[in-house]
Amino acid sequence: MTAIKAYAASSKDADLKSLDIKRRDVKKDDVKIDILYCGVCHSDLHQVRNDWKNSQYPVVPGHEIIGKVLEVGDNVSDFKQGDLVGVGCMVDSCQTCSSCKDDLEQFCENGATMTYNSKDKHLGGHTFGGYSESIVVDKEFILTIPENLDAKAAAPLLCAGITTYSPLAHWGVKEGDKVGVIGLGGLGHMGIKFAHAMGAHTVMITTSPDKSEDAKKLGADEVLISKNEDEMKKHAGSFDFLLNTIPVGHDMNPYVNLLKRDATMVIVGAVEPLDPLHGGSLIMGRKSIAGSLIGGIRETQQMLDFCGEHNVVCDIEMIDIQNINEAYDRLQKSDVKYRFVIDMKSLKDS
Ligand code: NAP
Ligand code: ZN
């Protein structure tokens, strides 16, 4: 075991601060990574604040990890010291259940091990995430980062990227479809980039009129202000697909009203109760509401390769770990363009 530096929250009301944690020694299937960058996902904030009522403290968040391989176990042949790699939301799963066999480890029937706040099979206690100097991860959960991508700006692909790419791919979004992405934050800005890269007519649906210019730069063909009832009426019944990234419970009725007959809205943001929905709004037009959770490891690699080919990365604001609490306050207010990424040098040098 090695003691390393990390940043952690000790309770739901506490600021994050420095904490020493332990990492296991490298076993035969393991890869040890020197963490260079870690993205800040709204899920980090939810878990620190115990919004989902399952947080275990101390919470060391972080599941958008980019780093260099430091050491590999005897069974590892796909990665070597010095490789640029990524780790996303999962670090292990059973590898034997039907979901794992279908490359959908996020739905592992025996429970995937999430990067933080999951049972730690090796050391006991719970797992600690990427707001730390290094991490040791099973080789099956290591991603290769295409060399042409800027490593810092690639970090949020490991969660925001795959969470938006996967539903667009699964529901078969194609050239010419009218696709709406709801909420312009970390996930939403990637949703727009991917839908645009897939050739869809892309509409940013936002509560923030001041984000309109940016939305167009990110690839939106149109911007729809969701608080403007007249505009919402104009777009009623016109969308082939909606990707909903709103991070809290909300009234879905106005959004469902935007769908065409037989079209689907996929919820990825609200991991909590939603307001009542009028059944008629689904029945009239045979509409669907569905959910989606990150994506499997194979699909995450496909997404990274797609980003390599299309030169897609995230729009980021770099921060030092010492500014993480201020960054959380800004994230809470939807004030980030469009993902904070922590430069882990600031932790190592501290
Ligand atoms: P974020 O950066 O905070 O962005 C969320 C955006 O939603 C905001 O920028 C804002 O955009 C809009 N919004 C915020 N509050 C709203 C409200 N009350 N009503 C309407 N719109 C609102 O968050 P994120 O990192 O993209 O994450 C979004 C959610 O996805 C979080 O809850 C996170 O936990 C969840 N998540 C889920 C998965 C999964 O696998 N399903 C993976 C990662 C994250 P506008 O200003 O444009 O309105
Ligand atoms: Zn995330």
Coordinates of C-alpha atoms and ligand atoms in Angstrom, one line a residue:
M1 CA 0.0 0.0 0.0
T2 CA 1.1 3.5 -0.7
A3 CA -0.1 6.7 1.0
I4 CA -0.9 9.5 -1.4
K5 CA -2.4 13.0 -1.4
A6 CA -6.0 13.6 -2.2
Y7 CA -8.8 16.1 -1.7
A8 CA -11.9 15.0 0.2
A9 CA -15.1 16.1 1.8
S10 CA -15.6 14.7 5.4
S11 CA -19.4 15.4 5.5
K12 CA -22.2 16.8 3.4
D13 CA -21.7 20.4 4.6
A14 CA -17.9 20.4 4.7
D15 CA -15.6 22.0 2.2
L16 CA -13.2 19.7 0.4
K17 CA -9.7 19.7 1.8
S18 CA -6.4 17.9 1.8
L19 CA -6.4 14.2 3.0
D20 CA -3.9 11.4 2.8
I21 CA -5.4 8.1 1.4
K22 CA -4.0 4.7 0.5
R23 CA -3.7 3.0 -2.8
R24 CA -3.2 -0.8 -3.2
D25 CA 0.0 -2.2 -4.6
V26 CA -0.1 -3.2 -8.2
K27 CA -1.5 -6.7 -8.7
K28 CA -1.2 -8.9 -11.8
D29 CA -4.2 -7.3 -13.7
D30 CA -3.6 -3.8 -12.5
V31 CA -2.4 -0.5 -14.0
K32 CA -1.1 2.3 -11.8
I33 CA -1.7 5.8 -13.2
D34 CA -0.1 9.1 -12.3
I35 CA -3.1 11.4 -12.5
L36 CA -2.4 14.6 -14.6
Y37 CA -5.9 16.0 -14.9
C38 CA -9.4 15.3 -13.5
G39 CA -12.7 16.8 -14.7
V40 CA -15.3 18.1 -12.2
C41 CA -18.7 16.6 -12.9
H42 CA -22.0 17.7 -11.4
S43 CA -22.2 14.2 -10.0
D44 CA -19.1 15.0 -7.8
L45 CA -21.1 17.8 -6.3
H46 CA -24.2 15.7 -5.8
Q47 CA -22.2 13.0 -4.0
V48 CA -20.3 15.4 -1.8
R49 CA -23.6 17.0 -0.8
N50 CA -25.2 13.5 -0.3
D51 CA -28.0 14.5 -2.7
W52 CA -28.5 10.8 -3.6
K53 CA -28.5 9.7 0.0
N54 CA -25.8 7.0 -0.5
S55 CA -22.6 9.0 0.1
Q56 CA -19.9 7.5 2.3
Y57 CA -17.4 9.8 3.9
P58 CA -14.7 10.9 3.3
V59 CA -15.7 11.4 -0.3
V60 CA -12.8 11.7 -2.7
P61 CA -14.7 12.6 -6.0
G62 CA -13.4 12.5 -9.5
H63 CA -14.3 10.2 -12.4
E64 CA -12.9 12.0 -15.4
I65 CA -9.3 11.0 -15.1
I66 CA -6.4 11.4 -17.5
G67 CA -2.9 10.3 -16.6
K68 CA 0.3 8.5 -17.5
V69 CA 0.9 4.8 -16.8
L70 CA 3.4 4.4 -14.0
E71 CA 3.5 0.6 -13.5
V72 CA 1.6 -2.4 -14.9
G73 CA 1.0 -5.9 -13.5
D74 CA 2.3 -9.2 -15.0
N75 CA -0.9 -9.9 -16.9
V76 CA -1.0 -6.5 -18.6
S77 CA 0.1 -6.4 -22.2
D78 CA -2.1 -3.6 -23.7
F79 CA -0.5 -0.8 -21.7
K80 CA 3.0 0.2 -20.8
Q81 CA 4.8 2.7 -18.7
G82 CA 4.4 6.3 -20.1
D83 CA 1.1 5.6 -22.0
L84 CA -1.5 8.4 -21.9
V85 CA -4.7 6.7 -20.5
G86 CA -8.1 7.5 -19.1
V87 CA -10.4 6.2 -16.4
G88 CA -14.0 7.1 -16.2
C89 CA -16.9 6.3 -13.8
M90 CA -16.1 2.6 -13.2
V91 CA -13.0 0.7 -12.1
D92 CA -14.3 -2.8 -11.9
S93 CA -17.3 -5.2 -12.5
C94 CA -17.9 -8.9 -12.3
Q95 CA -17.1 -9.5 -16.0
T96 CA -19.3 -12.6 -16.0
C97 CA -23.0 -11.5 -15.9
S98 CA -25.0 -10.9 -19.0
S99 CA -24.6 -7.1 -18.9
C100 CA -20.9 -7.4 -18.6
K101 CA -20.8 -9.9 -21.4
D102 CA -22.8 -7.5 -23.5
D103 CA -20.2 -4.8 -22.8
L104 CA -22.6 -2.9 -20.6
E105 CA -20.5 -3.0 -17.3
Q106 CA -22.4 0.0 -16.0
F107 CA -25.4 -2.3 -15.6
C108 CA -23.3 -5.2 -14.0
E109 CA -25.9 -7.4 -12.3
N110 CA -23.5 -8.0 -9.4
G111 CA -22.8 -4.2 -9.1
A112 CA -20.1 -2.4 -10.9
T113 CA -17.4 -0.8 -8.8
M114 CA -17.7 2.9 -9.4
T115 CA -14.5 5.0 -9.3
Y116 CA -15.5 6.5 -6.0
N117 CA -18.1 5.9 -3.3
S118 CA -18.3 2.1 -4.1
K119 CA -17.2 -0.9 -2.0
D120 CA -13.5 -1.4 -2.4
K121 CA -12.9 -5.1 -3.1
H122 CA -9.2 -4.9 -2.4
L123 CA -8.7 -2.6 0.6
G124 CA -12.1 -2.7 2.2
G125 CA -14.0 0.5 2.9
H126 CA -15.0 2.5 -0.2
T127 CA -13.2 3.6 -3.4
F128 CA -11.6 7.0 -3.8
G129 CA -11.7 8.9 -7.1
G130 CA -9.5 11.1 -9.2
Y131 CA -9.0 14.2 -7.0
S132 CA -5.8 12.4 -6.0
E133 CA -2.2 11.9 -7.1
S134 CA -2.5 8.4 -8.5
I135 CA -4.9 5.5 -8.9
V136 CA -4.7 1.7 -9.4
V137 CA -7.3 0.2 -11.7
D138 CA -8.0 -3.2 -13.3
K139 CA -6.7 -3.2 -16.9
E140 CA -10.2 -3.9 -18.3
F141 CA -11.3 -0.4 -17.2
I142 CA -8.4 1.6 -18.7
L143 CA -9.1 3.6 -21.9
T144 CA -6.6 4.7 -24.5
I145 CA -6.6 8.5 -25.3
P146 CA -6.0 9.3 -29.0
E147 CA -2.7 11.1 -29.4
N148 CA -4.0 14.1 -31.4
L149 CA -6.4 15.2 -28.6
D150 CA -5.4 17.8 -26.0
A151 CA -5.1 15.7 -22.8
K152 CA -6.6 18.3 -20.5
A153 CA -9.6 18.9 -22.7
A154 CA -10.1 15.1 -23.2
A155 CA -10.6 14.5 -19.4
P156 CA -14.4 15.2 -19.4
L157 CA -14.9 12.8 -22.3
L158 CA -14.6 10.0 -19.7
C159 CA -18.0 10.9 -18.2
A160 CA -19.6 13.9 -19.9
G161 CA -18.5 12.6 -23.2
I162 CA -19.7 9.0 -22.9
T163 CA -22.9 9.9 -21.1
T164 CA -24.1 12.0 -24.1
Y165 CA -22.5 10.0 -26.9
S166 CA -24.1 6.7 -25.7
P167 CA -27.8 7.7 -25.9
L168 CA -27.3 9.5 -29.2
A169 CA -25.7 6.3 -30.6
H170 CA -28.1 3.9 -28.9
W171 CA -31.2 5.7 -30.2
G172 CA -29.7 5.9 -33.7
V173 CA -29.5 9.7 -34.1
K174 CA -28.6 10.3 -37.8
E175 CA -28.0 13.0 -40.4
G176 CA -30.9 15.3 -40.7
D177 CA -32.7 14.4 -37.5
K178 CA -33.8 17.3 -35.3
V179 CA -32.1 16.8 -32.0
G180 CA -32.6 19.0 -28.9
V181 CA -30.1 19.0 -26.0
I182 CA -31.6 20.4 -22.8
G183 CA -29.2 22.2 -20.4
L184 CA -25.9 23.8 -21.5
G185 CA -23.4 22.5 -18.9
G186 CA -20.7 19.9 -18.9
L187 CA -22.9 17.2 -20.4
G188 CA -25.0 19.5 -22.6
H189 CA -22.0 21.1 -24.4
M190 CA -20.8 17.6 -25.3
G191 CA -24.3 16.6 -26.4
I192 CA -24.4 19.5 -28.8
K193 CA -20.9 18.7 -30.2
F194 CA -21.7 15.0 -30.7
A195 CA -25.2 15.6 -32.3
H196 CA -23.6 18.2 -34.6
A197 CA -20.8 15.8 -35.5
M198 CA -23.4 13.1 -36.3
G199 CA -25.0 15.4 -38.8
A200 CA -28.2 16.2 -36.8
H201 CA -30.0 19.6 -37.0
T202 CA -29.1 20.5 -33.4
V203 CA -31.1 22.8 -31.1
M204 CA -29.7 23.9 -27.7
I205 CA -32.6 24.2 -25.3
T206 CA -31.5 26.4 -22.4
T207 CA -32.8 28.5 -19.5
S208 CA -29.9 30.9 -20.0
P209 CA -30.4 33.4 -23.0
D210 CA -26.8 34.6 -22.4
K211 CA -25.4 31.2 -23.5
S212 CA -27.0 31.5 -27.0
E213 CA -23.8 32.7 -28.7
D214 CA -21.7 30.0 -27.2
A215 CA -24.3 27.3 -28.1
K216 CA -23.9 28.3 -31.7
K217 CA -20.1 28.2 -31.5
L218 CA -20.4 24.7 -30.0
G219 CA -22.4 23.5 -33.0
A220 CA -26.1 24.4 -32.3
D221 CA -28.0 25.3 -35.4
E222 CA -30.7 27.0 -33.3
V223 CA -31.2 28.0 -29.7
L224 CA -34.5 27.6 -27.9
I225 CA -35.1 29.4 -24.6
S226 CA -37.2 27.1 -22.6
K227 CA -38.7 29.8 -20.4
N228 CA -40.2 31.5 -23.6
E229 CA -43.6 29.9 -24.1
D230 CA -44.1 31.4 -27.6
E231 CA -40.8 29.9 -28.8
M232 CA -41.6 26.5 -27.1
K233 CA -45.0 26.5 -29.0
K234 CA -43.3 27.2 -32.3
H235 CA -41.1 24.0 -31.8
A236 CA -44.0 21.8 -30.5
G237 CA -44.1 18.3 -32.1
S238 CA -41.0 18.8 -34.1
F239 CA -38.1 16.9 -32.4
D240 CA -36.9 13.4 -33.4
F241 CA -34.9 13.1 -30.2
L242 CA -34.3 15.0 -26.9
L243 CA -31.3 14.6 -24.6
N244 CA -32.2 16.0 -21.1
T245 CA -29.3 16.9 -18.9
I246 CA -31.1 19.0 -16.2
P247 CA -29.5 18.0 -12.9
V248 CA -32.6 18.2 -10.7
G249 CA -36.2 17.1 -10.7
H250 CA -38.4 19.2 -13.0
D251 CA -41.6 19.4 -15.0
M252 CA -41.0 17.3 -18.1
N253 CA -44.4 18.2 -19.7
P254 CA -43.1 21.2 -21.7
Y255 CA -40.3 19.1 -23.1
V256 CA -42.4 16.1 -24.0
N257 CA -44.6 18.5 -25.9
L258 CA -41.6 19.2 -28.2
L259 CA -41.4 15.5 -29.4
K260 CA -42.7 14.3 -32.7
R261 CA -44.9 11.2 -32.9
D262 CA -42.9 8.1 -31.8
A263 CA -40.0 10.2 -30.6
T264 CA -38.0 9.7 -27.4
M265 CA -36.6 12.0 -24.7
V266 CA -33.7 10.4 -22.8
I267 CA -33.1 11.6 -19.2
V268 CA -29.5 11.5 -18.1
G269 CA -29.4 14.4 -15.6
A270 CA -32.0 13.9 -12.9
V271 CA -31.2 11.0 -10.6
E272 CA -34.1 11.9 -8.4
P273 CA -37.9 12.2 -8.4
L274 CA -39.4 14.0 -11.3
D275 CA -42.6 16.1 -11.2
P276 CA -45.8 14.4 -12.2
L277 CA -46.2 13.8 -15.9
H278 CA -49.5 13.9 -17.7
G279 CA -50.0 10.4 -19.2
G280 CA -51.9 11.9 -22.1
S281 CA -48.7 13.7 -23.3
L282 CA -47.1 10.2 -23.9
I283 CA -50.3 8.5 -25.2
M284 CA -51.1 11.2 -27.7
G285 CA -48.3 10.5 -30.2
R286 CA -46.9 7.3 -28.8
K287 CA -44.0 9.1 -27.2
S288 CA -41.3 7.7 -24.9
I289 CA -39.3 8.8 -22.0
A290 CA -36.1 6.7 -21.3
G291 CA -33.0 6.9 -19.2
S292 CA -29.3 6.2 -19.9
L293 CA -26.3 5.7 -17.6
I294 CA -22.8 6.6 -18.8
G295 CA -21.8 3.8 -21.3
G296 CA -19.8 0.5 -21.3
I297 CA -16.0 0.4 -21.6
R298 CA -16.1 -0.8 -25.2
E299 CA -18.4 2.1 -26.2
T300 CA -16.3 4.5 -24.2
Q301 CA -13.3 3.6 -26.3
Q302 CA -15.4 3.9 -29.5
M303 CA -16.4 7.4 -28.3
L304 CA -12.8 8.4 -27.7
D305 CA -11.8 7.1 -31.1
F306 CA -14.7 9.0 -32.7
C307 CA -13.3 12.1 -30.9
G308 CA -9.9 11.4 -32.2
E309 CA -11.2 11.2 -35.8
H310 CA -13.5 14.2 -35.5
N311 CA -11.2 16.2 -33.3
V312 CA -13.8 16.6 -30.6
V313 CA -12.7 17.7 -27.1
C314 CA -14.4 19.6 -24.3
D315 CA -14.4 23.4 -23.6
I316 CA -12.7 23.6 -20.2
E317 CA -11.7 26.0 -17.4
M318 CA -8.5 24.8 -15.7
I319 CA -8.4 25.2 -11.9
D320 CA -6.0 24.3 -9.1
I321 CA -7.2 21.8 -6.5
Q322 CA -7.0 24.6 -3.9
N323 CA -9.9 26.3 -5.8
I324 CA -12.2 23.4 -5.9
N325 CA -14.8 24.7 -3.3
E326 CA -15.2 28.0 -5.3
A327 CA -15.6 25.9 -8.5
Y328 CA -18.4 23.9 -6.8
D329 CA -20.2 27.2 -5.9
R330 CA -20.0 28.2 -9.5
L331 CA -21.1 24.8 -10.8
Q332 CA -24.1 25.0 -8.5
K333 CA -25.0 28.3 -10.2
S334 CA -24.5 26.9 -13.8
D335 CA -21.6 29.3 -14.1
V336 CA -18.9 27.2 -15.9
K337 CA -17.8 27.2 -19.5
Y338 CA -18.3 24.3 -19.8
R339 CA -16.3 22.0 -17.6
F340 CA -13.8 22.6 -14.8
V341 CA -10.7 20.4 -15.0
I342 CA -8.2 20.2 -12.1
D343 CA -4.5 20.4 -12.9
M344 CA -3.2 17.7 -10.5
K345 CA 0.2 19.3 -10.5
S346 CA -1.3 21.7 -7.9
L347 CA -2.0 18.8 -5.6
K348 CA 1.4 17.2 -6.1
D349 CA 3.2 20.6 -5.5
S350 CA 1.2 21.4 -2.4
Ligands
NAP1 P1 -23.9 21.1 -15.1 O1 -22.6 21.4 -15.7 O2 -24.2 21.8 -13.8 O3 -25.0 21.5 -16.2 C1 -26.4 21.3 -16.0 C2 -27.1 22.4 -16.8 O4 -28.6 22.2 -16.7 C3 -26.9 23.8 -16.4 O5 -25.8 24.4 -16.9 C4 -28.2 24.5 -16.8 O6 -28.1 24.8 -18.2 C5 -29.3 23.4 -16.7 N1 -30.0 23.5 -15.4 C6 -29.5 23.6 -14.2 N2 -30.5 23.7 -13.3 C7 -31.7 23.7 -14.0 C8 -33.1 23.8 -13.7 N3 -33.4 23.8 -12.4 N4 -34.0 23.7 -14.7 C9 -33.6 23.7 -16.0 N5 -32.3 23.6 -16.3 C10 -31.4 23.6 -15.4 O7 -24.1 19.5 -14.8 P2 -23.5 18.3 -15.7 O8 -22.1 18.0 -15.1 O9 -23.7 18.5 -17.1 O10 -24.4 17.1 -15.1 C11 -25.8 17.2 -15.4 C12 -26.5 16.1 -14.6 O11 -26.2 14.8 -15.1 C13 -26.1 16.0 -13.1 O12 -27.2 15.7 -12.3 C14 -25.2 14.8 -13.0 O13 -25.2 14.1 -11.8 C15 -25.8 13.9 -14.1 N6 -25.0 12.9 -14.7 C16 -25.6 11.7 -15.1 C17 -24.8 10.8 -15.7 C18 -25.5 9.5 -16.3 O14 -24.8 8.6 -16.5 N7 -26.8 9.5 -16.5 C19 -23.4 11.0 -15.9 C20 -22.9 12.2 -15.5 C21 -23.6 13.1 -14.9 P3 -28.8 26.1 -18.9 O15 -28.2 27.3 -18.2 O16 -28.4 25.9 -20.3 O17 -30.3 26.0 -18.7
ZN2 ZN -19.8 12.4 -14.1

